[in-house]
Coordinates of C-alpha atoms and ligand atoms in Angstrom, one line a residue:
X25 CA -61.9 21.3 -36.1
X26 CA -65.7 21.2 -35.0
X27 CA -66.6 23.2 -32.0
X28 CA -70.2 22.5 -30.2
X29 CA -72.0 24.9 -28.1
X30 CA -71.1 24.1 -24.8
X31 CA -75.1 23.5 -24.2
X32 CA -75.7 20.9 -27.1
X33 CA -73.7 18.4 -25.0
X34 CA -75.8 15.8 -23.1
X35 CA -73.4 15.8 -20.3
X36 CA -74.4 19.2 -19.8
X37 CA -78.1 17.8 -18.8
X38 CA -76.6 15.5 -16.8
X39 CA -74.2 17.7 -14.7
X40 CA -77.0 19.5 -14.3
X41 CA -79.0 17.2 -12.9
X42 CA -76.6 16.3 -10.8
X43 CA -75.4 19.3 -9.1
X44 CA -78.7 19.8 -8.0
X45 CA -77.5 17.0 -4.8
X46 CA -73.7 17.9 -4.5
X47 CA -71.6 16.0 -2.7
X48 CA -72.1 17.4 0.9
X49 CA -68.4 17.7 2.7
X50 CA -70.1 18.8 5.8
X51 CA -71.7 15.1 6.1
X52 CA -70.7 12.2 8.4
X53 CA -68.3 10.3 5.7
X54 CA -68.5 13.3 3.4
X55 CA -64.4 13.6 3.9
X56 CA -62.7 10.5 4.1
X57 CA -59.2 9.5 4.7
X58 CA -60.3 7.1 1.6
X59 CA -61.5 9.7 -0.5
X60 CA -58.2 12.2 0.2
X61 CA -56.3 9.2 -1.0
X62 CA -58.4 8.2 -4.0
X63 CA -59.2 11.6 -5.4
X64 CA -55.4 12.3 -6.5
X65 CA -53.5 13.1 -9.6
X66 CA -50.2 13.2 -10.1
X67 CA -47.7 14.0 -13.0
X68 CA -44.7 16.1 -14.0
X69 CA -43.7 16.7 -10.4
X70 CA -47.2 17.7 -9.3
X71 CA -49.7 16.0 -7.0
X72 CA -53.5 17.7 -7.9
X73 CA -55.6 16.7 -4.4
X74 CA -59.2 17.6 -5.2
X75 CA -61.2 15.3 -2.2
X76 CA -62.5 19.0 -0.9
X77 CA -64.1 19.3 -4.2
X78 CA -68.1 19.3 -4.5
X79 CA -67.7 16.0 -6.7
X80 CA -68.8 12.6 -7.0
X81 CA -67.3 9.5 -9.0
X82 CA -70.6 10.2 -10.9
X83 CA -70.1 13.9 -11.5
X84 CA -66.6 13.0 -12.5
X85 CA -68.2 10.5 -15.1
X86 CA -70.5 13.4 -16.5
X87 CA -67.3 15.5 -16.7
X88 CA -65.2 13.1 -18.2
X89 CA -68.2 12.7 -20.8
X90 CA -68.1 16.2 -20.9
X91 CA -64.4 16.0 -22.0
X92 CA -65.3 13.4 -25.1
X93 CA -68.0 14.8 -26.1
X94 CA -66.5 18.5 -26.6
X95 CA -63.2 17.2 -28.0
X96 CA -61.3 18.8 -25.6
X97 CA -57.9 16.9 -26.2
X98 CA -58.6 16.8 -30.1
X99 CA -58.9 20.2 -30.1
X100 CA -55.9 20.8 -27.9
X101 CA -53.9 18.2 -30.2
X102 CA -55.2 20.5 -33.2
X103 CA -53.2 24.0 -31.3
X104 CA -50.2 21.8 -30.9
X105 CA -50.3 20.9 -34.6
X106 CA -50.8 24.5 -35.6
X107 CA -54.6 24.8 -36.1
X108 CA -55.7 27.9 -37.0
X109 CA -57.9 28.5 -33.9
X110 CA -57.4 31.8 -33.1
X111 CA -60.6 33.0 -35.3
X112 CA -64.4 33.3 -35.5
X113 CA -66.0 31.7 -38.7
X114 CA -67.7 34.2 -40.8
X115 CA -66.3 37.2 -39.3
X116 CA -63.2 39.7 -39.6
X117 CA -61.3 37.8 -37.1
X118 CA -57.1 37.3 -36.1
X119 CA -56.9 34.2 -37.7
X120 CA -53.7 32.8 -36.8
X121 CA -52.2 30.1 -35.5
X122 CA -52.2 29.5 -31.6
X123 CA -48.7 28.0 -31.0
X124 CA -46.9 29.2 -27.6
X125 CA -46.5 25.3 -26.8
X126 CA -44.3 25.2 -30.3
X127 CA -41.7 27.9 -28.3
X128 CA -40.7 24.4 -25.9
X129 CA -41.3 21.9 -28.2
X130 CA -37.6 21.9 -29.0
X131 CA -36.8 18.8 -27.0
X132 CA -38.4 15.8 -29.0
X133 CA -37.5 14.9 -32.5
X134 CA -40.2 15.6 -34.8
X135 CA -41.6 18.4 -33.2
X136 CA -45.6 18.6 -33.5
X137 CA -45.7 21.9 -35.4
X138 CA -41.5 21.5 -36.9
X139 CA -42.0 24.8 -38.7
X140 CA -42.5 27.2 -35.3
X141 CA -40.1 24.8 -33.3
X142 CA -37.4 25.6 -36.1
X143 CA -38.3 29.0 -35.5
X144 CA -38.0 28.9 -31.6
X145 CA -34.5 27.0 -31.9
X146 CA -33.4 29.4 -34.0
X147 CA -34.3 32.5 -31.4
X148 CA -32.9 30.2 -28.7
X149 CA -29.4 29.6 -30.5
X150 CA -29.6 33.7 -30.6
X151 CA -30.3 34.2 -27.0
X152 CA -27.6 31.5 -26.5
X153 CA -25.1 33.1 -28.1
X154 CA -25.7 36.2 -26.5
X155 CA -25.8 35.2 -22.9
X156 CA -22.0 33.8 -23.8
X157 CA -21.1 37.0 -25.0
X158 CA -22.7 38.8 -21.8
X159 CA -20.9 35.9 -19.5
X160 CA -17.4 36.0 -21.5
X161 CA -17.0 39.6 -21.5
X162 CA -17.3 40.3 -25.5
X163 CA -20.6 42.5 -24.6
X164 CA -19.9 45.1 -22.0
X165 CA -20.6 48.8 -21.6
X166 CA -18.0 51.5 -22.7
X167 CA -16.3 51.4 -19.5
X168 CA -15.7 47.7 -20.4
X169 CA -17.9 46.4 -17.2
X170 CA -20.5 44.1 -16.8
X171 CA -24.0 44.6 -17.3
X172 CA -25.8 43.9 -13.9
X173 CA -29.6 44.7 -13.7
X174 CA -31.8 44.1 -17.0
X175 CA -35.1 46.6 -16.9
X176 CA -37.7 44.8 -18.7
X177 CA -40.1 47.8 -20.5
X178 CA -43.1 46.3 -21.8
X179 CA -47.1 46.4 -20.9
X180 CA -49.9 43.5 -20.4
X181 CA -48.9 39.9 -22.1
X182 CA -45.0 41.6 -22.4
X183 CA -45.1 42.3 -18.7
X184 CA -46.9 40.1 -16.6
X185 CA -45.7 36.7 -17.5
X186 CA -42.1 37.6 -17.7
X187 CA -43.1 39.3 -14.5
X188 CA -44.1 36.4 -12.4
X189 CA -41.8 34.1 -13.6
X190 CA -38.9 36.6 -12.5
X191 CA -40.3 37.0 -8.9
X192 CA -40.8 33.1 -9.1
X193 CA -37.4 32.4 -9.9
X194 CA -35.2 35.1 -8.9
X195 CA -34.0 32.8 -5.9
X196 CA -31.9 31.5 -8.4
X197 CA -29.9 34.8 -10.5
X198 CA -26.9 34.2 -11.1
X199 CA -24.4 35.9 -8.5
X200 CA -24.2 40.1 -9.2
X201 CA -27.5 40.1 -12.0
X202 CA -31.4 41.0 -11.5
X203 CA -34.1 42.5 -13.5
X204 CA -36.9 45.3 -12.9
X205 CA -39.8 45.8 -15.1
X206 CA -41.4 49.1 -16.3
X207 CA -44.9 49.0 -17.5
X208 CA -47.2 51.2 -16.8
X209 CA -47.5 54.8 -18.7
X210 CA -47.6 56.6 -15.5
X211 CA -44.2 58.4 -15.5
X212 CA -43.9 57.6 -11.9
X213 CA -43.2 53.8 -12.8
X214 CA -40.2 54.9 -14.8
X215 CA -39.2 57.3 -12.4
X216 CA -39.2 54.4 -9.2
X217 CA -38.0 51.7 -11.2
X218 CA -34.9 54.6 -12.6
X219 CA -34.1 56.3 -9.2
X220 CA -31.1 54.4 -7.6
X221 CA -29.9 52.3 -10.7
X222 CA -26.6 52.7 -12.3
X223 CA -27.5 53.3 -16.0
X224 CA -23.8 52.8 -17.1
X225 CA -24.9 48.6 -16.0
X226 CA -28.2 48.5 -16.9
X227 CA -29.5 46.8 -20.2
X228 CA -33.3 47.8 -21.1
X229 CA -34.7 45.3 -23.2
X230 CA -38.3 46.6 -24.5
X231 CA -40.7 44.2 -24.9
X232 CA -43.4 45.3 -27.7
X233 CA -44.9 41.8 -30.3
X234 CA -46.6 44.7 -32.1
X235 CA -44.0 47.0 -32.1
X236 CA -46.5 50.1 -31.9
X237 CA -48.3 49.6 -27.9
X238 CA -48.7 53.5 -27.0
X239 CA -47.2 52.5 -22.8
X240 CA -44.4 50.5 -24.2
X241 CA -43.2 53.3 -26.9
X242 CA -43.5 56.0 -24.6
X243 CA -41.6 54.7 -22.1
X244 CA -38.7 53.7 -24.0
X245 CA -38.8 57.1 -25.2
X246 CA -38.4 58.0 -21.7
X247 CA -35.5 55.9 -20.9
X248 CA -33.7 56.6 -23.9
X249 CA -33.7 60.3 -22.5
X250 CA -32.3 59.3 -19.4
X251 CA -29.6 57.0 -21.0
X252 CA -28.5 59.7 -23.6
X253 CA -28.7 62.5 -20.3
X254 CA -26.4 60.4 -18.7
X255 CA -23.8 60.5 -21.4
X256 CA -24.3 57.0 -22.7
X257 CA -25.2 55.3 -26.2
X258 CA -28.8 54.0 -26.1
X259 CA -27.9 51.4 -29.3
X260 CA -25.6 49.9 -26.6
X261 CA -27.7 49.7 -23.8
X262 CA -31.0 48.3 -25.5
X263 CA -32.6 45.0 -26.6
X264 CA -35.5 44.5 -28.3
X265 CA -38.1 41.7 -28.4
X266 CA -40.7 42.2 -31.3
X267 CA -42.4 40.8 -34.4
X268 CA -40.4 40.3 -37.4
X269 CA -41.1 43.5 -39.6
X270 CA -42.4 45.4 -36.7
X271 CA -41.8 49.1 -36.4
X272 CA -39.5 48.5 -33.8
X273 CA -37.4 45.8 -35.9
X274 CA -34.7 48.2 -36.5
X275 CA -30.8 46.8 -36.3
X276 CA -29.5 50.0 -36.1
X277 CA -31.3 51.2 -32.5
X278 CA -31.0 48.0 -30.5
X279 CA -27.2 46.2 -29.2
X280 CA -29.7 42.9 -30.1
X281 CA -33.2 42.0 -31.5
X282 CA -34.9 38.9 -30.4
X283 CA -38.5 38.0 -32.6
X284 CA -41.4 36.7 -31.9
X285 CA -44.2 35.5 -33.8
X286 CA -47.4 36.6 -34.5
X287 CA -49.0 33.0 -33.9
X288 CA -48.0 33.9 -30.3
X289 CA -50.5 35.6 -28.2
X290 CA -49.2 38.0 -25.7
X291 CA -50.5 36.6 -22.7
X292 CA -49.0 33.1 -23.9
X293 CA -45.6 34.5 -24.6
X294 CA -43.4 34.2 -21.3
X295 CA -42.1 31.0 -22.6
X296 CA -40.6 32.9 -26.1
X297 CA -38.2 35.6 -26.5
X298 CA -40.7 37.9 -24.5
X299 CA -40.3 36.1 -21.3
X300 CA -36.9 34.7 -21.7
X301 CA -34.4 37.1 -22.9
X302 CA -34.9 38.8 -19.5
X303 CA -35.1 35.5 -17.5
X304 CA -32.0 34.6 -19.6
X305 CA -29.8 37.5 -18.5
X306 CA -30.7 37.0 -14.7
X307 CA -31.0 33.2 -14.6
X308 CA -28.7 31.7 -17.4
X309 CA -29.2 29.5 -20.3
X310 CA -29.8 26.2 -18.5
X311 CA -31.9 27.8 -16.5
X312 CA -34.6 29.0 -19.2
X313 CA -33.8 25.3 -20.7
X314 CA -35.5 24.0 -17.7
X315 CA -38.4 26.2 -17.6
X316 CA -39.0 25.0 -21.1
X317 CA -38.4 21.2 -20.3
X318 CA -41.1 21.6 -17.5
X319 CA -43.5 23.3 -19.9
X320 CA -42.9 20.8 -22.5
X321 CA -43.6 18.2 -20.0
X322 CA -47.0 19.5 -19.1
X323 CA -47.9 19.8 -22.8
X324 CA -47.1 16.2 -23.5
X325 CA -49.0 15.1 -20.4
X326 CA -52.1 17.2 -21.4
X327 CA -52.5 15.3 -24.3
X328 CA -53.9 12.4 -21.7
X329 CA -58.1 11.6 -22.4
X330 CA -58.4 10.2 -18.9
X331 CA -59.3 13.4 -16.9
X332 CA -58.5 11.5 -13.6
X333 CA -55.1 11.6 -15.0
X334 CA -54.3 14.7 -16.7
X335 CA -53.9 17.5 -14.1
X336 CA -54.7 20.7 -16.6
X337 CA -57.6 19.3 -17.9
X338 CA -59.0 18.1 -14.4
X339 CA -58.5 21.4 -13.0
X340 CA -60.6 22.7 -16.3
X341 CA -63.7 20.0 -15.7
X342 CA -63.5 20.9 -11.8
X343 CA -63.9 24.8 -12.9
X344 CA -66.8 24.4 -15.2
X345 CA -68.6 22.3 -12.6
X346 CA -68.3 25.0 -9.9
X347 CA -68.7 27.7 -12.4
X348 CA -71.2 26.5 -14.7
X349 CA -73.3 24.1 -12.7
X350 CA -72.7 24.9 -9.1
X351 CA -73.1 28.8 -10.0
X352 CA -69.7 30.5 -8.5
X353 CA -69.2 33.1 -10.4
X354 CA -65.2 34.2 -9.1
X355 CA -62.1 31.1 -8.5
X356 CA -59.5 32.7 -6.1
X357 CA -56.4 31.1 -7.0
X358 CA -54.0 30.9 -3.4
X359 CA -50.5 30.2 -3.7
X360 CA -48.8 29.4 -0.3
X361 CA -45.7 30.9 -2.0
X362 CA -44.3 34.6 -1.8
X363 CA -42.7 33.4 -4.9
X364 CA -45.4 33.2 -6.6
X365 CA -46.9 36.6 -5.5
X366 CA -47.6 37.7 -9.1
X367 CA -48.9 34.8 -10.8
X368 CA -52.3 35.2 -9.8
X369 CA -51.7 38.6 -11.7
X370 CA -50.7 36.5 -14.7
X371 CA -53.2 34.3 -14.2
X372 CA -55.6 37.2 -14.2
X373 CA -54.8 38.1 -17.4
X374 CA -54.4 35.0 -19.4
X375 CA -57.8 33.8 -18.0
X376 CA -59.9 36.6 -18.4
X377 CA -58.6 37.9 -21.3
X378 CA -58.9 34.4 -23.3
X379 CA -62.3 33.4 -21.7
X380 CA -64.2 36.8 -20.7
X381 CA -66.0 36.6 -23.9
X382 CA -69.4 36.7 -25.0
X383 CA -70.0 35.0 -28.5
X384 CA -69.2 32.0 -29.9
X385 CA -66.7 30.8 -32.1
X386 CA -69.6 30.9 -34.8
X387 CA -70.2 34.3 -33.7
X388 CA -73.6 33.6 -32.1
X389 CA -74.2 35.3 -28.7
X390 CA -73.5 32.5 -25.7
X391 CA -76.3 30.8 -23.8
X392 CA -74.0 30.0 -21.0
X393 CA -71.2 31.5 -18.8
X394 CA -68.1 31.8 -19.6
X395 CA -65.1 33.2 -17.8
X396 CA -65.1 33.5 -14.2
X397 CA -63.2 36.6 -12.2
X398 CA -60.0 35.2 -11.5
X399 CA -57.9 36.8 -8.1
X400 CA -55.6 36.0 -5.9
X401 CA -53.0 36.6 -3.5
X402 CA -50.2 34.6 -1.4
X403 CA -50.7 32.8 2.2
X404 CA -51.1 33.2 4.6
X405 CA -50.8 36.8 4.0
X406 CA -54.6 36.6 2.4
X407 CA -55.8 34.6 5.6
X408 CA -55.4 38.1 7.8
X409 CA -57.1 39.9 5.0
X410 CA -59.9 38.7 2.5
X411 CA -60.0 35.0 4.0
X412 CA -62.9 36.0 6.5
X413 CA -65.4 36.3 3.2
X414 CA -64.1 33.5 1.7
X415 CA -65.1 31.2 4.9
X416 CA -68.1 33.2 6.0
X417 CA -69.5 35.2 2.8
X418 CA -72.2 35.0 0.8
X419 CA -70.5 34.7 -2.1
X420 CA -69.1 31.1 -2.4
X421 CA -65.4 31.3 -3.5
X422 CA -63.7 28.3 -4.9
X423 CA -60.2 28.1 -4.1
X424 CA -57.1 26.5 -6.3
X425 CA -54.5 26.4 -3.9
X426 CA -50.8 26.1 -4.8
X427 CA -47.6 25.2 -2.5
X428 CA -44.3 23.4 -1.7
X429 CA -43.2 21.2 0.1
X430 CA -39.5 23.1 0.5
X431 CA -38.6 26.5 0.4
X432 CA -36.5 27.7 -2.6
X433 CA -33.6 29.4 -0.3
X434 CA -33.5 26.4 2.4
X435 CA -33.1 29.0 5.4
X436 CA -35.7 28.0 8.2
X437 CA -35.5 28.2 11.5
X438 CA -37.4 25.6 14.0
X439 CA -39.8 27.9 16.3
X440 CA -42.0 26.1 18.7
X441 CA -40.8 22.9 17.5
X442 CA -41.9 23.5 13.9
X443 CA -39.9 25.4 10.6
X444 CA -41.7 28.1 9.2
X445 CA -41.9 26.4 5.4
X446 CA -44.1 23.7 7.7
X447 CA -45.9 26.6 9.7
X448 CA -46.7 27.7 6.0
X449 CA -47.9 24.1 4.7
X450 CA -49.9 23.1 7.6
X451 CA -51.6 26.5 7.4
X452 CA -52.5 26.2 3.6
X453 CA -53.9 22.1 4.6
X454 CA -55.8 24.1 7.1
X455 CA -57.2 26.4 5.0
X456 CA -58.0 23.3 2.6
X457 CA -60.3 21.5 5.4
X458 CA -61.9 24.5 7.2
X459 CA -63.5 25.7 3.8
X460 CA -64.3 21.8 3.1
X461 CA -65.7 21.0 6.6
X462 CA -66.9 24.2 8.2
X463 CA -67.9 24.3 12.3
X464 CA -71.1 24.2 13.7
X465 CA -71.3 26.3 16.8
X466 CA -74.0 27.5 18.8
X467 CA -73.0 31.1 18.2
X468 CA -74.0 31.9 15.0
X469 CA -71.3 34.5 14.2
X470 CA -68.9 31.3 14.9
X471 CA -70.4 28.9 12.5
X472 CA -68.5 27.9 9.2
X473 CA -71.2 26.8 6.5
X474 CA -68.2 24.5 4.8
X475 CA -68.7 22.9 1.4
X476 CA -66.8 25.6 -0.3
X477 CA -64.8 23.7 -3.3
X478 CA -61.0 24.1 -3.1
X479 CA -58.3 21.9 -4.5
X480 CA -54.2 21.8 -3.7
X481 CA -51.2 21.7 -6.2
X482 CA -48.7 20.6 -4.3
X483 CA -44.8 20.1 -5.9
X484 CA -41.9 19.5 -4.0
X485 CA -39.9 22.7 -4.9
X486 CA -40.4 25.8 -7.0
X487 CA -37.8 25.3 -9.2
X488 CA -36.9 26.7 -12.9
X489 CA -38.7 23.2 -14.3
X490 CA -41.4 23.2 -11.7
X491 CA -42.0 26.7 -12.9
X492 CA -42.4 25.8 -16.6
X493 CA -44.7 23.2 -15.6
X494 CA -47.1 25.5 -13.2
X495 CA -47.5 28.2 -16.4
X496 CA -48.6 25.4 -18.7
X497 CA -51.0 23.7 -16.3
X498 CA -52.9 27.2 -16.2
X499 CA -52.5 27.7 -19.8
X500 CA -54.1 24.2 -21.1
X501 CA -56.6 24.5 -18.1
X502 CA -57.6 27.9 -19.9
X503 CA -57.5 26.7 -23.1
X504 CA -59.5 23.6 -22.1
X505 CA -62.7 25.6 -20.6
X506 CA -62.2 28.0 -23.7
X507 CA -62.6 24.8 -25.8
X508 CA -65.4 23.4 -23.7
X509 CA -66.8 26.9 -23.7
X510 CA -67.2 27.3 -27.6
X511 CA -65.2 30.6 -27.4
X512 CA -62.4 32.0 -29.0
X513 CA -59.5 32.0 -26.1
X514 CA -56.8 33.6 -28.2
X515 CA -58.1 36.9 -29.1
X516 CA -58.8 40.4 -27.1
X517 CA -61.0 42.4 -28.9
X518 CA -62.6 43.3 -25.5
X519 CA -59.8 45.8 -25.1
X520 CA -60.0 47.8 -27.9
X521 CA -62.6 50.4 -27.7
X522 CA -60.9 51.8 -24.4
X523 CA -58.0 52.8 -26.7
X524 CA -59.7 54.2 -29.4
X525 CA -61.2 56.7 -27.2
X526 CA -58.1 57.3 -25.1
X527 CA -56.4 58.2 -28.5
X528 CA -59.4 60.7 -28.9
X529 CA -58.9 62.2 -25.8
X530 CA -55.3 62.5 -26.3
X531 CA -55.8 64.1 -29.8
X532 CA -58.5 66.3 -27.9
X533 CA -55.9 67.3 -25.1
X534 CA -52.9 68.0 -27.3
X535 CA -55.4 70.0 -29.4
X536 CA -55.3 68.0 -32.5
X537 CA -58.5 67.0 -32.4
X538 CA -60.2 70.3 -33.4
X539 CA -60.5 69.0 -37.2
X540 CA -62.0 66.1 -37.1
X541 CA -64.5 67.1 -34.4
X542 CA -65.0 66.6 -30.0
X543 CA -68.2 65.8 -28.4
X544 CA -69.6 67.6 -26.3
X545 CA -69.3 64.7 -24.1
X546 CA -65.3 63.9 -24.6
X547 CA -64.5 68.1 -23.8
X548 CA -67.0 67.9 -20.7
X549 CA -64.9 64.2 -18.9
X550 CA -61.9 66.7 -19.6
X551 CA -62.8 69.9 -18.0
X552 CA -64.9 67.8 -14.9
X553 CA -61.8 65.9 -14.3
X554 CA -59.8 68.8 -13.9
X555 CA -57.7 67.4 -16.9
X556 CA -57.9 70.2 -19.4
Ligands
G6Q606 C1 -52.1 39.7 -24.6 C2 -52.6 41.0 -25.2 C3 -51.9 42.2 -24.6 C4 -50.5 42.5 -25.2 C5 -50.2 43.9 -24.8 C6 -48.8 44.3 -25.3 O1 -52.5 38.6 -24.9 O2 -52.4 40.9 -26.5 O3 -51.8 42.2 -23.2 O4 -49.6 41.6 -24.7 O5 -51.1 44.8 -25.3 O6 -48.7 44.2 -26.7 P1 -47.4 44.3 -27.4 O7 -46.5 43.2 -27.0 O8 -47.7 44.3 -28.9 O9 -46.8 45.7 -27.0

């Protein structure tokens, strides 16, 4: 596979050009009924409405050029196949495989990479098995009851997926079962997420591809303290999720292992063993069958040139032009869904961390930007708290709002003639057309410039399938401005210095350090901080 820098396309002169004019949303016939209507995607049980965009059928042209020109669904046909993309040419790089959309590619007959799908229906079968075992009463703890709550212990790609999709879908557990999560290596995570659970129910199934994250190895130290204090047997009450070969792939400490593989980046793993072992135990089988249909859907759809009719790849195009061309350097991404209230935290991760990067997949230092911040938070809680800037700042925010048409639970109540799941839609449609529009008023502190870009994702209800087809959207969308981008979207060297140095001031501060040498400056952070 070829990748061009992002500047040596010629659409790139031409969106240029173009956004010099945007479209102007604020002018007579700059939002039509017409234009609501016509700029429209839908697939997969998602409707894209992007009319509030800053776009033209012209700039759509130069995108779509865009598209063709940097290969985009070649390239994304090439990760499918197994491509080895994660790399940089000419440089010490991962060099693996990228193939998280081989993990739900268990549904057609051939798959497009049949060696990772064997692999993934293999795991599957495993979890399968087990779930019957935990249903049927053959796996239960020494009192011969149920296992109730699962505590997921893992850190950053092991976490925050498997996270969000929990809190997405936990509408759904099956009757008497839930699942808490333990990342961080501040003892007071364990210590909340311990206090009030019956250990004698509780499964822990640690998360860790690597088998060797510092947080992850810690805190299942930590637990396995508190299960052997309370007079239990942790190789009862632990799973594991790892890397074949790992130094946590160990039979004899775990009631289960469940692998993944290394062609899996962490932050594209909620839809292996990572995410759904834990998903599995609360949700079911079918359940986690779903979440992989929808995914799988997405993929095949993504594979669609026309960008007017491929929603992850229009959402892509529409970020590059604000980004790139119309200069917005942050995307807030706004689902109208408490739900959803941790998938901008995912989001934030699998964004930033595959595009914040600064050389190209040739290793040459980019001309252009790449990643924009990525934040976000539910409505309409946000609109009582950071929605004032995002109307009235200086800093132009494009918005990707998300929403349903029908609450997951079905309880509403009619107030003033409305239910609250239509209090919440007609607020996030608001939202939509006040940022689009803006006010003119005579008082200055009352006027609303408008033209700030937003789009709406709008399904019918978050289900387990809908789910599975929202994570892949914002994965191919990332992987799409990665490819445009000429970066490397699979890798994270960006976090490794931080932990080289943390492991020198832990070697400092348990005193180890003393033979191979402190600076001055490492011993002076210590002492200032109060830390040693
Ligand atoms: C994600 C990153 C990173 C990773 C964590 C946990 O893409 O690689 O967030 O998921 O550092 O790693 P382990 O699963 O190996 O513990």
């Amino acid at each position: 596979m070829e990748f061009q820098d992002f500047s040596a396309h010629a659409a790139v002169g031409k969106l240029a050009a173009l956004a010099r004019a945007p479209h102007d949303l604020t002018a007579a016939g700059g939002l039509t009924a017409e234009r609501i209507s016509a700029m429209k995607t839908s697939g997969c049980g998602f409707d894209l409405l992007y009319a509030t965009q800053r776009v033209t059928p012209a700039v759509l042209d130069a995108l779509q050029e865009l598209a063709d020109e940097a290969g985009l669904i070649a390239a994304y046909a090439a990760m499918r196949q197994g491509a080895v993309l994660n790399r940089i040419q000419g440089y010490a790089s991962e060099n693996r495989q990228v193939l998280h959309t081989a993990c739900r590619d268990v549904f057609d007959d051939p798959p497009m990479a049949p060696e990772a799908s064997a692999k993934a229906r293999r795991e599957l079968e495993k979890l399968r098995i087990f779930l019957d075992e935990l249903a049927s009463g053959a796996i239960v703890n020494a009192e011969g009851k149920p296992f109730t709550t699962m505590v997921q212990v893992g850190i950053g790609g092991s976490d925050l997926g498997p996270r969000a999709l929990y809190m997405a879908l936990k509408a759904y557990a099956l009757c008497g079962r839930s699942a808490r999560f333990i990342a961080n290596v501040d003892p007071d995570d364990v210590a909340e997420v311990l206090s009030g659970l019956d250990l004698s129910r509780t499964l822990f199934n640690v998360v860790s591809k690597s088998g060797s994250t510092l947080e992850t190895l810690t805190n299942e130290e930590l637990v396995r303290a508190r299960i052997v204090a309370a007079g239990l047997d942790p190789a009862l009450h632990l799973v594991a999720v790892t890397g074949e070969g790992s130094p946590m792939d160990d039979a004899n400490k775990y009631l289960r292992s469940f692998y993944m593989e290394d062609y899996i980046g962490g932050r594209y793993s909620a839809t292996s063993m990572v995410g759904l072992v834990t998903l599995g135990f609360v949700l079911g089988f079918e359940a986690v069958m779903e979440i992989l249909r929808g995914a799988h859907e997405v993929d095949r759809a993504a594979m669609e040139p026309d960008i007017r009719a491929n929603i992850p790849l229009l959402l892509a195009l529409l970020g590059i032009w604000n980004h790139n061309f119309l200069g917005h350097a942050t995307v807030a991404v706004l689902p109208y869904s408490q739900a959803l209230s941790r998938f901008p935290a995912h989001l934030q991760q699998c964004d930033m961390e595959s595009n914040g990067k600064s050389v190209t997949r040739q290793g040459k230092t980019v001309g252009w930007k790449t990643g924009p911040v990525v934040w976000g938070e539910p409505g309409t809680n946000g609109q009582h708290a950071f929605y004032q800037l995002i109307h009235q700042g200086t800093e132009v925010v494009p918005v990707e709002f998300i929403g349903f048409r029908h609450s997951q639970y079905g309880l509403d109540l009619r107030v003033a003639g409305t239910g609250s799941q239509q209090k919440l839609l007609a607020n996030m449609l608001a939202q939509s057309l006040a940022l689009a529009l803006g006010k003119q008023d005579d008082n200055p502190v009352r006027c609303f410039p408008g033209n700030r870009p937003n789009s709406i994702l709008i399904a019918d209800r978050l289900t387990p399938q809908i789910m599975g087809g929202l994570l892949a959207i914002y994965e191919h969308r990332i992987a799409f401005q990665g490819f445009c981008w000429n970066i490397n979207s699979f890798d994270q060297e960006g976090v490794q210095l931080g932990k080289i140095l943390a492991t020198r001031l832990l070697d400092l501060i348990a005193g180890r350090m003393a033979a191979k040498g402190s600076s001055a400056l490492e011993e002076s952070m210590l002492q200032q901080a109060g830390i040693r």
